[in-house]
Amino acid sequence: MDELVIPLLTLVLYFTVGTLIAWVSRRKGIKTTRDYYVAGYRLSGVLSAISYAATTYSAFMMVGLVGLTYMTGVGAFGFETTYLIATVFLLTGLSERAWRLARERGWVSPSEMVADLYGSKWLGLLVSIMYLLSLIPYASAQLIGVGVTVQGMSGDQGFYVMGVFLGVVAGLIWMALSGIWSLATTDLYQGLWMILAALSFIIWLFSWGFGSPEAFSSAFSVLGEAGYLGLREPWTPITYLSYTIPWIFFALTNPQVVQKIYMPKDRRALRRMVTLFTLFGMTYTVIVTMVGLMGRALSLSGKVPLVEDRDLVTPTLLRYAPPMLSAFVFTSIVAAAMTTMDAIVFTLSSSLARDVYMGLFRGKEERAILVGRASILALLAALSAVALARPGFIVELSVIASMLLLPLAPVILVGWLFPEIGGKARVGAYLSLLSGFSLGLYWSLVNGAKRALITPILGLPPSAVILIVSTAVLLPFLRR
Amino acid sequence: MKAKNLILTSLGLLILLLSYLVPFTLLKDSRDLTLYTFWLFLVIASFITSLIYLRGEKDG
């Protein structure tokens, strides 16, 4: 029982402080969905940046990416840096345009943005359905991640349900209390927790595992001889492209991050968001992949047993860490999952309140926040039902979320670059989204979600084919 | 397209292209941290490019 005290106290501390922060940062007089969902376009640069980073980096980093690097070597770092490079350039070149358009046209939800750019409410509904189908499995996988991590910290299977319950209750309080104001401040708190835990983890791992730069250098020589510092299986060019293409366009296709672009209070805050996010992403990626490489070096030297299941690499390494550090890092994984899940639920709720309730049912603005809060509750209930049932295909489906959302990339890119194109390209946007999404869905059903991402279509990566098809369908409609 | 945006787009595409081509041609059999450092260098180059571009933008 004694070994339960530190992890449980850390978890209680994490949830209590998060709830206090959400309470303190609440705003009175929130009357419009614009205030509730995008802070009335008045968020500071620092809050925007860390919220963007915490939303982007899910539990995949400290669990999945550590394991992927451990199993496949440096190629996993390349996969993650490709995402970061593309995102830095997309945000640098396009975020100001999207930020300005959001203000001029009053966008709150990303599906509303697409509807407005192409002049069709039904297109907004189609995009909302795509978001729901693609992101509910992804958000459910995050909640499952919270349950599994709490279970892992306690070593007791019964704690899985407690983890899911805590995740739902905290998410509900942090989101429903004051919308984005409480969510962004808890994101800041959790983002700091994530980066500080990662830093502490790698400092400990270096000193415990290697002790000196010489020992580190010699362990990495062994790692190099074993082929982990070059490109090894499964990193063939096709696999690498299959994995990276959906992530290159993540900043355009994933609504939970697109919505963050609307929020900074001025251009200066927007620029600060881009810069601080890049710094966060760079630091976090380097730490996480170095943990994976160090873990493999320690396994090769016999100091740590060989781990067969890649999701167990981080828990295995943490078994050797001091209990306080272990609890700190495990809680950072909970934080990473929570921030991603909350942001997805929040964005989906904005689509339901703005596009469905206000757009299609002509609901009143004053009641839309209530509808939004109710939809947060309903979405969290749905996620917890899925998390408690734990169907195996949910985690698999979450892997292909970005591939299914890929057809949105050309549609959003064209909309941002030529916002005046409007109705002229409306039919093209419909056809582009429907063809790309159907192709992705069909390929996932035929091959299974896990294989769909890497099974080539006509010798090409499936994500490349989806992107080519959806772009080719849209292009003929762009005559101006 | 403004010259500044053209330079940013070209640099972005070039860096992305390098992030694919060089590792799969010259560095695939790397036995030390060269490949890791190469990708890290590209991220840092992207960050610096972004900083320079954003510094030239107007406030408000």
PDB file of N, CA, C and O in Angstrom, chain A residues 415-474:
ATOM      1  N   GLY A 415      -8.768  27.899 -49.302  1.00  0.00           N
ATOM      2  CA  GLY A 415      -9.661  28.873 -48.661  1.00  0.00           C
ATOM      3  C   GLY A 415      -8.897  30.016 -48.010  1.00  0.00           C
ATOM      4  O   GLY A 415      -9.289  31.182 -48.096  1.00  0.00           O
ATOM      5  N   TRP A 416      -7.787  29.695 -47.361  1.00  0.00           N
ATOM      6  CA  TRP A 416      -6.984  30.742 -46.706  1.00  0.00           C
ATOM      7  C   TRP A 416      -6.275  31.618 -47.741  1.00  0.00           C
ATOM      8  O   TRP A 416      -6.165  32.829 -47.566  1.00  0.00           O
ATOM      9  N   LEU A 417      -5.778  30.971 -48.801  1.00  0.00           N
ATOM     10  CA  LEU A 417      -5.017  31.738 -49.802  1.00  0.00           C
ATOM     11  C   LEU A 417      -5.928  32.591 -50.693  1.00  0.00           C
ATOM     12  O   LEU A 417      -5.562  33.686 -51.092  1.00  0.00           O
ATOM     13  N   PHE A 418      -7.123  32.060 -51.008  1.00  0.00           N
ATOM     14  CA  PHE A 418      -8.059  32.794 -51.883  1.00  0.00           C
ATOM     15  C   PHE A 418      -9.423  32.893 -51.200  1.00  0.00           C
ATOM     16  O   PHE A 418     -10.394  32.279 -51.655  1.00  0.00           O
ATOM     17  N   PRO A 419      -9.509  33.668 -50.124  1.00  0.00           N
ATOM     18  CA  PRO A 419     -10.774  33.693 -49.371  1.00  0.00           C
ATOM     19  C   PRO A 419     -11.945  34.244 -50.174  1.00  0.00           C
ATOM     20  O   PRO A 419     -13.100  34.002 -49.836  1.00  0.00           O
ATOM     21  N   GLU A 420     -11.632  34.958 -51.252  1.00  0.00           N
ATOM     22  CA  GLU A 420     -12.721  35.541 -52.056  1.00  0.00           C
ATOM     23  C   GLU A 420     -13.309  34.536 -53.038  1.00  0.00           C
ATOM     24  O   GLU A 420     -14.302  34.813 -53.702  1.00  0.00           O
ATOM     25  N   ILE A 421     -12.715  33.347 -53.102  1.00  0.00           N
ATOM     26  CA  ILE A 421     -13.167  32.376 -54.107  1.00  0.00           C
ATOM     27  C   ILE A 421     -14.588  31.875 -53.818  1.00  0.00           C
ATOM     28  O   ILE A 421     -15.372  31.623 -54.725  1.00  0.00           O
ATOM     29  N   GLY A 422     -14.912  31.781 -52.526  1.00  0.00           N
ATOM     30  CA  GLY A 422     -16.263  31.493 -52.058  1.00  0.00           C
ATOM     31  C   GLY A 422     -16.988  30.398 -52.825  1.00  0.00           C
ATOM     32  O   GLY A 422     -16.467  29.309 -53.044  1.00  0.00           O
ATOM     33  N   GLY A 423     -18.231  30.751 -53.228  1.00  0.00           N
ATOM     34  CA  GLY A 423     -19.126  29.763 -53.824  1.00  0.00           C
ATOM     35  C   GLY A 423     -18.620  29.161 -55.123  1.00  0.00           C
ATOM     36  O   GLY A 423     -19.066  28.087 -55.517  1.00  0.00           O
ATOM     37  N   LYS A 424     -17.689  29.847 -55.808  1.00  0.00           N
ATOM     38  CA  LYS A 424     -17.214  29.337 -57.105  1.00  0.00           C
ATOM     39  C   LYS A 424     -16.607  27.944 -56.984  1.00  0.00           C
ATOM     40  O   LYS A 424     -16.681  27.154 -57.915  1.00  0.00           O
ATOM     41  N   ALA A 425     -15.979  27.699 -55.850  1.00  0.00           N
ATOM     42  CA  ALA A 425     -15.308  26.393 -55.685  1.00  0.00           C
ATOM     43  C   ALA A 425     -16.071  25.474 -54.740  1.00  0.00           C
ATOM     44  O   ALA A 425     -15.543  24.456 -54.299  1.00  0.00           O
ATOM     45  N   ARG A 426     -17.322  25.843 -54.434  1.00  0.00           N
ATOM     46  CA  ARG A 426     -18.086  25.079 -53.433  1.00  0.00           C
ATOM     47  C   ARG A 426     -18.237  23.609 -53.828  1.00  0.00           C
ATOM     48  O   ARG A 426     -17.963  22.712 -53.026  1.00  0.00           O
ATOM     49  N   VAL A 427     -18.635  23.381 -55.072  1.00  0.00           N
ATOM     50  CA  VAL A 427     -18.846  21.995 -55.513  1.00  0.00           C
ATOM     51  C   VAL A 427     -17.522  21.224 -55.445  1.00  0.00           C
ATOM     52  O   VAL A 427     -17.469  20.074 -55.010  1.00  0.00           O
ATOM     53  N   GLY A 428     -16.445  21.911 -55.858  1.00  0.00           N
ATOM     54  CA  GLY A 428     -15.120  21.289 -55.807  1.00  0.00           C
ATOM     55  C   GLY A 428     -14.746  20.888 -54.389  1.00  0.00           C
ATOM     56  O   GLY A 428     -14.195  19.814 -54.153  1.00  0.00           O
ATOM     57  N   ALA A 429     -15.069  21.757 -53.416  1.00  0.00           N
ATOM     58  CA  ALA A 429     -14.741  21.459 -52.018  1.00  0.00           C
ATOM     59  C   ALA A 429     -15.515  20.233 -51.539  1.00  0.00           C
ATOM     60  O   ALA A 429     -14.957  19.351 -50.884  1.00  0.00           O
ATOM     61  N   TYR A 430     -16.822  20.174 -51.880  1.00  0.00           N
ATOM     62  CA  TYR A 430     -17.622  18.996 -51.514  1.00  0.00           C
ATOM     63  C   TYR A 430     -16.998  17.727 -52.082  1.00  0.00           C
ATOM     64  O   TYR A 430     -16.771  16.748 -51.377  1.00  0.00           O
ATOM     65  N   LEU A 431     -16.757  17.764 -53.409  1.00  0.00           N
ATOM     66  CA  LEU A 431     -16.244  16.559 -54.079  1.00  0.00           C
ATOM     67  C   LEU A 431     -14.872  16.161 -53.539  1.00  0.00           C
ATOM     68  O   LEU A 431     -14.571  14.979 -53.358  1.00  0.00           O
ATOM     69  N   SER A 432     -14.034  17.183 -53.282  1.00  0.00           N
ATOM     70  CA  SER A 432     -12.687  16.928 -52.777  1.00  0.00           C
ATOM     71  C   SER A 432     -12.747  16.217 -51.415  1.00  0.00           C
ATOM     72  O   SER A 432     -12.085  15.202 -51.186  1.00  0.00           O
ATOM     73  N   LEU A 433     -13.570  16.755 -50.514  1.00  0.00           N
ATOM     74  CA  LEU A 433     -13.678  16.165 -49.172  1.00  0.00           C
ATOM     75  C   LEU A 433     -14.294  14.769 -49.234  1.00  0.00           C
ATOM     76  O   LEU A 433     -13.797  13.836 -48.592  1.00  0.00           O
ATOM     77  N   LEU A 434     -15.358  14.645 -50.014  1.00  0.00           N
ATOM     78  CA  LEU A 434     -16.043  13.343 -50.067  1.00  0.00           C
ATOM     79  C   LEU A 434     -15.158  12.268 -50.686  1.00  0.00           C
ATOM     80  O   LEU A 434     -15.081  11.145 -50.185  1.00  0.00           O
ATOM     81  N   SER A 435     -14.448  12.626 -51.782  1.00  0.00           N
ATOM     82  CA  SER A 435     -13.611  11.613 -52.439  1.00  0.00           C
ATOM     83  C   SER A 435     -12.441  11.204 -51.541  1.00  0.00           C
ATOM     84  O   SER A 435     -12.182  10.012 -51.367  1.00  0.00           O
ATOM     85  N   GLY A 436     -11.755  12.178 -50.970  1.00  0.00           N
ATOM     86  CA  GLY A 436     -10.594  11.872 -50.128  1.00  0.00           C
ATOM     87  C   GLY A 436     -10.975  11.095 -48.879  1.00  0.00           C
ATOM     88  O   GLY A 436     -10.344  10.100 -48.515  1.00  0.00           O
ATOM     89  N   PHE A 437     -12.063  11.556 -48.229  1.00  0.00           N
ATOM     90  CA  PHE A 437     -12.485  10.903 -46.980  1.00  0.00           C
ATOM     91  C   PHE A 437     -12.969   9.479 -47.260  1.00  0.00           C
ATOM     92  O   PHE A 437     -12.627   8.547 -46.522  1.00  0.00           O
ATOM     93  N   SER A 438     -13.763   9.310 -48.343  1.00  0.00           N
ATOM     94  CA  SER A 438     -14.267   7.968 -48.673  1.00  0.00           C
ATOM     95  C   SER A 438     -13.106   7.026 -48.975  1.00  0.00           C
ATOM     96  O   SER A 438     -13.115   5.868 -48.558  1.00  0.00           O
ATOM     97  N   LEU A 439     -12.128   7.527 -49.725  1.00  0.00           N
ATOM     98  CA  LEU A 439     -10.976   6.694 -50.057  1.00  0.00           C
ATOM     99  C   LEU A 439     -10.239   6.245 -48.787  1.00  0.00           C
ATOM    100  O   LEU A 439      -9.894   5.067 -48.630  1.00  0.00           O
ATOM    101  N   GLY A 440     -10.019   7.194 -47.868  1.00  0.00           N
ATOM    102  CA  GLY A 440      -9.337   6.879 -46.604  1.00  0.00           C
ATOM    103  C   GLY A 440     -10.124   5.858 -45.793  1.00  0.00           C
ATOM    104  O   GLY A 440      -9.568   4.905 -45.242  1.00  0.00           O
ATOM    105  N   LEU A 441     -11.447   6.058 -45.737  1.00  0.00           N
ATOM    106  CA  LEU A 441     -12.306   5.160 -44.975  1.00  0.00           C
ATOM    107  C   LEU A 441     -12.322   3.763 -45.607  1.00  0.00           C
ATOM    108  O   LEU A 441     -12.206   2.751 -44.912  1.00  0.00           O
ATOM    109  N   TYR A 442     -12.453   3.735 -46.933  1.00  0.00           N
ATOM    110  CA  TYR A 442     -12.476   2.457 -47.653  1.00  0.00           C
ATOM    111  C   TYR A 442     -11.167   1.689 -47.406  1.00  0.00           C
ATOM    112  O   TYR A 442     -11.175   0.497 -47.086  1.00  0.00           O
ATOM    113  N   TRP A 443     -10.047   2.395 -47.539  1.00  0.00           N
ATOM    114  CA  TRP A 443      -8.736   1.745 -47.373  1.00  0.00           C
ATOM    115  C   TRP A 443      -8.564   1.222 -45.952  1.00  0.00           C
ATOM    116  O   TRP A 443      -7.983   0.161 -45.723  1.00  0.00           O
ATOM    117  N   SER A 444      -9.117   1.943 -44.973  1.00  0.00           N
ATOM    118  CA  SER A 444      -9.028   1.502 -43.572  1.00  0.00           C
ATOM    119  C   SER A 444      -9.887   0.270 -43.346  1.00  0.00           C
ATOM    120  O   SER A 444      -9.506  -0.642 -42.605  1.00  0.00           O
ATOM    121  N   LEU A 445     -11.082   0.226 -43.986  1.00  0.00           N
ATOM    122  CA  LEU A 445     -11.964  -0.931 -43.798  1.00  0.00           C
ATOM    123  C   LEU A 445     -11.384  -2.174 -44.465  1.00  0.00           C
ATOM    124  O   LEU A 445     -11.444  -3.273 -43.922  1.00  0.00           O
ATOM    125  N   VAL A 446     -10.772  -1.977 -45.634  1.00  0.00           N
ATOM    126  CA  VAL A 446     -10.228  -3.115 -46.380  1.00  0.00           C
ATOM    127  C   VAL A 446      -8.987  -3.689 -45.695  1.00  0.00           C
ATOM    128  O   VAL A 446      -8.826  -4.907 -45.590  1.00  0.00           O
ATOM    129  N   ASN A 447      -8.125  -2.804 -45.206  1.00  0.00           N
ATOM    130  CA  ASN A 447      -6.830  -3.259 -44.667  1.00  0.00           C
ATOM    131  C   ASN A 447      -6.760  -3.307 -43.152  1.00  0.00           C
ATOM    132  O   ASN A 447      -5.787  -3.793 -42.591  1.00  0.00           O
ATOM    133  N   GLY A 448      -7.777  -2.771 -42.479  1.00  0.00           N
ATOM    134  CA  GLY A 448      -7.686  -2.623 -41.029  1.00  0.00           C
ATOM    135  C   GLY A 448      -6.916  -1.344 -40.741  1.00  0.00           C
ATOM    136  O   GLY A 448      -5.990  -0.999 -41.490  1.00  0.00           O
ATOM    137  N   ALA A 449      -7.327  -0.652 -39.662  1.00  0.00           N
ATOM    138  CA  ALA A 449      -6.752   0.678 -39.404  1.00  0.00           C
ATOM    139  C   ALA A 449      -5.227   0.647 -39.290  1.00  0.00           C
ATOM    140  O   ALA A 449      -4.535   1.538 -39.781  1.00  0.00           O
ATOM    141  N   LYS A 450      -4.709  -0.409 -38.657  1.00  0.00           N
ATOM    142  CA  LYS A 450      -3.267  -0.459 -38.397  1.00  0.00           C
ATOM    143  C   LYS A 450      -2.461  -0.559 -39.703  1.00  0.00           C
ATOM    144  O   LYS A 450      -1.417   0.059 -39.848  1.00  0.00           O
ATOM    145  N   ARG A 451      -2.977  -1.365 -40.645  1.00  0.00           N
ATOM    146  CA  ARG A 451      -2.256  -1.588 -41.903  1.00  0.00           C
ATOM    147  C   ARG A 451      -2.546  -0.493 -42.929  1.00  0.00           C
ATOM    148  O   ARG A 451      -1.778  -0.300 -43.873  1.00  0.00           O
ATOM    149  N   ALA A 452      -3.700   0.172 -42.750  1.00  0.00           N
ATOM    150  CA  ALA A 452      -4.156   1.116 -43.787  1.00  0.00           C
ATOM    151  C   ALA A 452      -3.124   2.210 -44.057  1.00  0.00           C
ATOM    152  O   ALA A 452      -2.922   2.623 -45.199  1.00  0.00           O
ATOM    153  N   LEU A 453      -2.457   2.649 -43.002  1.00  0.00           N
ATOM    154  CA  LEU A 453      -1.520   3.770 -43.135  1.00  0.00           C
ATOM    155  C   LEU A 453      -0.292   3.400 -43.968  1.00  0.00           C
ATOM    156  O   LEU A 453       0.295   4.259 -44.629  1.00  0.00           O
ATOM    157  N   ILE A 454       0.093   2.114 -43.944  1.00  0.00           N
ATOM    158  CA  ILE A 454       1.353   1.731 -44.598  1.00  0.00           C
ATOM    159  C   ILE A 454       1.187   0.776 -45.775  1.00  0.00           C
ATOM    160  O   ILE A 454       2.173   0.365 -46.384  1.00  0.00           O
ATOM    161  N   THR A 455      -0.072   0.408 -46.090  1.00  0.00           N
ATOM    162  CA  THR A 455      -0.280  -0.462 -47.259  1.00  0.00           C
ATOM    163  C   THR A 455      -0.401   0.403 -48.506  1.00  0.00           C
ATOM    164  O   THR A 455      -1.359   1.178 -48.630  1.00  0.00           O
ATOM    165  N   PRO A 456       0.572   0.292 -49.434  1.00  0.00           N
ATOM    166  CA  PRO A 456       0.570   1.219 -50.578  1.00  0.00           C
ATOM    167  C   PRO A 456      -0.642   1.057 -51.487  1.00  0.00           C
ATOM    168  O   PRO A 456      -1.211  -0.026 -51.599  1.00  0.00           O
ATOM    169  N   ILE A 457      -1.041   2.146 -52.126  1.00  0.00           N
ATOM    170  CA  ILE A 457      -2.061   2.110 -53.174  1.00  0.00           C
ATOM    171  C   ILE A 457      -1.313   2.353 -54.482  1.00  0.00           C
ATOM    172  O   ILE A 457      -0.682   3.405 -54.644  1.00  0.00           O
ATOM    173  N   LEU A 458      -1.349   1.387 -55.385  1.00  0.00           N
ATOM    174  CA  LEU A 458      -0.621   1.480 -56.663  1.00  0.00           C
ATOM    175  C   LEU A 458       0.854   1.845 -56.440  1.00  0.00           C
ATOM    176  O   LEU A 458       1.429   2.670 -57.158  1.00  0.00           O
ATOM    177  N   GLY A 459       1.420   1.307 -55.402  1.00  0.00           N
ATOM    178  CA  GLY A 459       2.834   1.530 -55.113  1.00  0.00           C
ATOM    179  C   GLY A 459       3.143   2.842 -54.414  1.00  0.00           C
ATOM    180  O   GLY A 459       4.299   3.155 -54.128  1.00  0.00           O
ATOM    181  N   LEU A 460       2.096   3.626 -54.137  1.00  0.00           N
ATOM    182  CA  LEU A 460       2.319   4.922 -53.481  1.00  0.00           C
ATOM    183  C   LEU A 460       1.789   4.885 -52.041  1.00  0.00           C
ATOM    184  O   LEU A 460       0.853   4.131 -51.751  1.00  0.00           O
ATOM    185  N   PRO A 461       2.342   5.734 -51.153  1.00  0.00           N
ATOM    186  CA  PRO A 461       1.803   5.786 -49.785  1.00  0.00           C
ATOM    187  C   PRO A 461       0.330   6.213 -49.828  1.00  0.00           C
ATOM    188  O   PRO A 461      -0.009   7.140 -50.575  1.00  0.00           O
ATOM    189  N   PRO A 462      -0.548   5.539 -49.075  1.00  0.00           N
ATOM    190  CA  PRO A 462      -1.981   5.871 -49.126  1.00  0.00           C
ATOM    191  C   PRO A 462      -2.270   7.340 -48.814  1.00  0.00           C
ATOM    192  O   PRO A 462      -3.151   7.950 -49.417  1.00  0.00           O
ATOM    193  N   SER A 463      -1.496   7.910 -47.868  1.00  0.00           N
ATOM    194  CA  SER A 463      -1.746   9.318 -47.519  1.00  0.00           C
ATOM    195  C   SER A 463      -1.439  10.227 -48.717  1.00  0.00           C
ATOM    196  O   SER A 463      -2.140  11.219 -48.955  1.00  0.00           O
ATOM    197  N   ALA A 464      -0.404   9.861 -49.503  1.00  0.00           N
ATOM    198  CA  ALA A 464      -0.071  10.660 -50.689  1.00  0.00           C
ATOM    199  C   ALA A 464      -1.191  10.561 -51.714  1.00  0.00           C
ATOM    200  O   ALA A 464      -1.580  11.566 -52.331  1.00  0.00           O
ATOM    201  N   VAL A 465      -1.748   9.340 -51.866  1.00  0.00           N
ATOM    202  CA  VAL A 465      -2.829   9.150 -52.849  1.00  0.00           C
ATOM    203  C   VAL A 465      -4.065   9.956 -52.433  1.00  0.00           C
ATOM    204  O   VAL A 465      -4.696  10.633 -53.258  1.00  0.00           O
ATOM    205  N   ILE A 466      -4.395   9.911 -51.146  1.00  0.00           N
ATOM    206  CA  ILE A 466      -5.564  10.672 -50.659  1.00  0.00           C
ATOM    207  C   ILE A 466      -5.360  12.168 -50.934  1.00  0.00           C
ATOM    208  O   ILE A 466      -6.259  12.869 -51.411  1.00  0.00           O
ATOM    209  N   LEU A 467      -4.149  12.629 -50.669  1.00  0.00           N
ATOM    210  CA  LEU A 467      -3.850  14.056 -50.884  1.00  0.00           C
ATOM    211  C   LEU A 467      -3.919  14.420 -52.369  1.00  0.00           C
ATOM    212  O   LEU A 467      -4.502  15.448 -52.743  1.00  0.00           O
ATOM    213  N   ILE A 468      -3.368  13.547 -53.216  1.00  0.00           N
ATOM    214  CA  ILE A 468      -3.378  13.811 -54.665  1.00  0.00           C
ATOM    215  C   ILE A 468      -4.819  13.812 -55.189  1.00  0.00           C
ATOM    216  O   ILE A 468      -5.230  14.712 -55.921  1.00  0.00           O
ATOM    217  N   VAL A 469      -5.609  12.814 -54.764  1.00  0.00           N
ATOM    218  CA  VAL A 469      -7.003  12.717 -55.242  1.00  0.00           C
ATOM    219  C   VAL A 469      -7.797  13.946 -54.814  1.00  0.00           C
ATOM    220  O   VAL A 469      -8.455  14.605 -55.631  1.00  0.00           O
ATOM    221  N   SER A 470      -7.729  14.299 -53.521  1.00  0.00           N
ATOM    222  CA  SER A 470      -8.555  15.421 -53.052  1.00  0.00           C
ATOM    223  C   SER A 470      -8.086  16.746 -53.674  1.00  0.00           C
ATOM    224  O   SER A 470      -8.904  17.625 -53.944  1.00  0.00           O
ATOM    225  N   THR A 471      -6.787  16.872 -53.944  1.00  0.00           N
ATOM    226  CA  THR A 471      -6.290  18.105 -54.592  1.00  0.00           C
ATOM    227  C   THR A 471      -6.711  18.135 -56.057  1.00  0.00           C
ATOM    228  O   THR A 471      -7.179  19.167 -56.556  1.00  0.00           O
ATOM    229  N   ALA A 472      -6.564  16.988 -56.739  1.00  0.00           N
ATOM    230  CA  ALA A 472      -6.893  16.935 -58.165  1.00  0.00           C
ATOM    231  C   ALA A 472      -8.374  17.209 -58.402  1.00  0.00           C
ATOM    232  O   ALA A 472      -8.748  17.831 -59.397  1.00  0.00           O
ATOM    233  N   VAL A 473      -9.216  16.764 -57.480  1.00  0.00           N
ATOM    234  CA  VAL A 473     -10.662  16.996 -57.624  1.00  0.00           C
ATOM    235  C   VAL A 473     -10.987  18.483 -57.419  1.00  0.00           C
ATOM    236  O   VAL A 473     -11.847  19.048 -58.086  1.00  0.00           O
ATOM    237  N   LEU A 474     -10.254  19.124 -56.516  1.00  0.00           N
ATOM    238  CA  LEU A 474     -10.538  20.543 -56.208  1.00  0.00           C
ATOM    239  C   LEU A 474     -10.026  21.495 -57.285  1.00  0.00           C
ATOM    240  O   LEU A 474     -10.680  22.501 -57.614  1.00  0.00           O
TER     241      LEU A 474
END
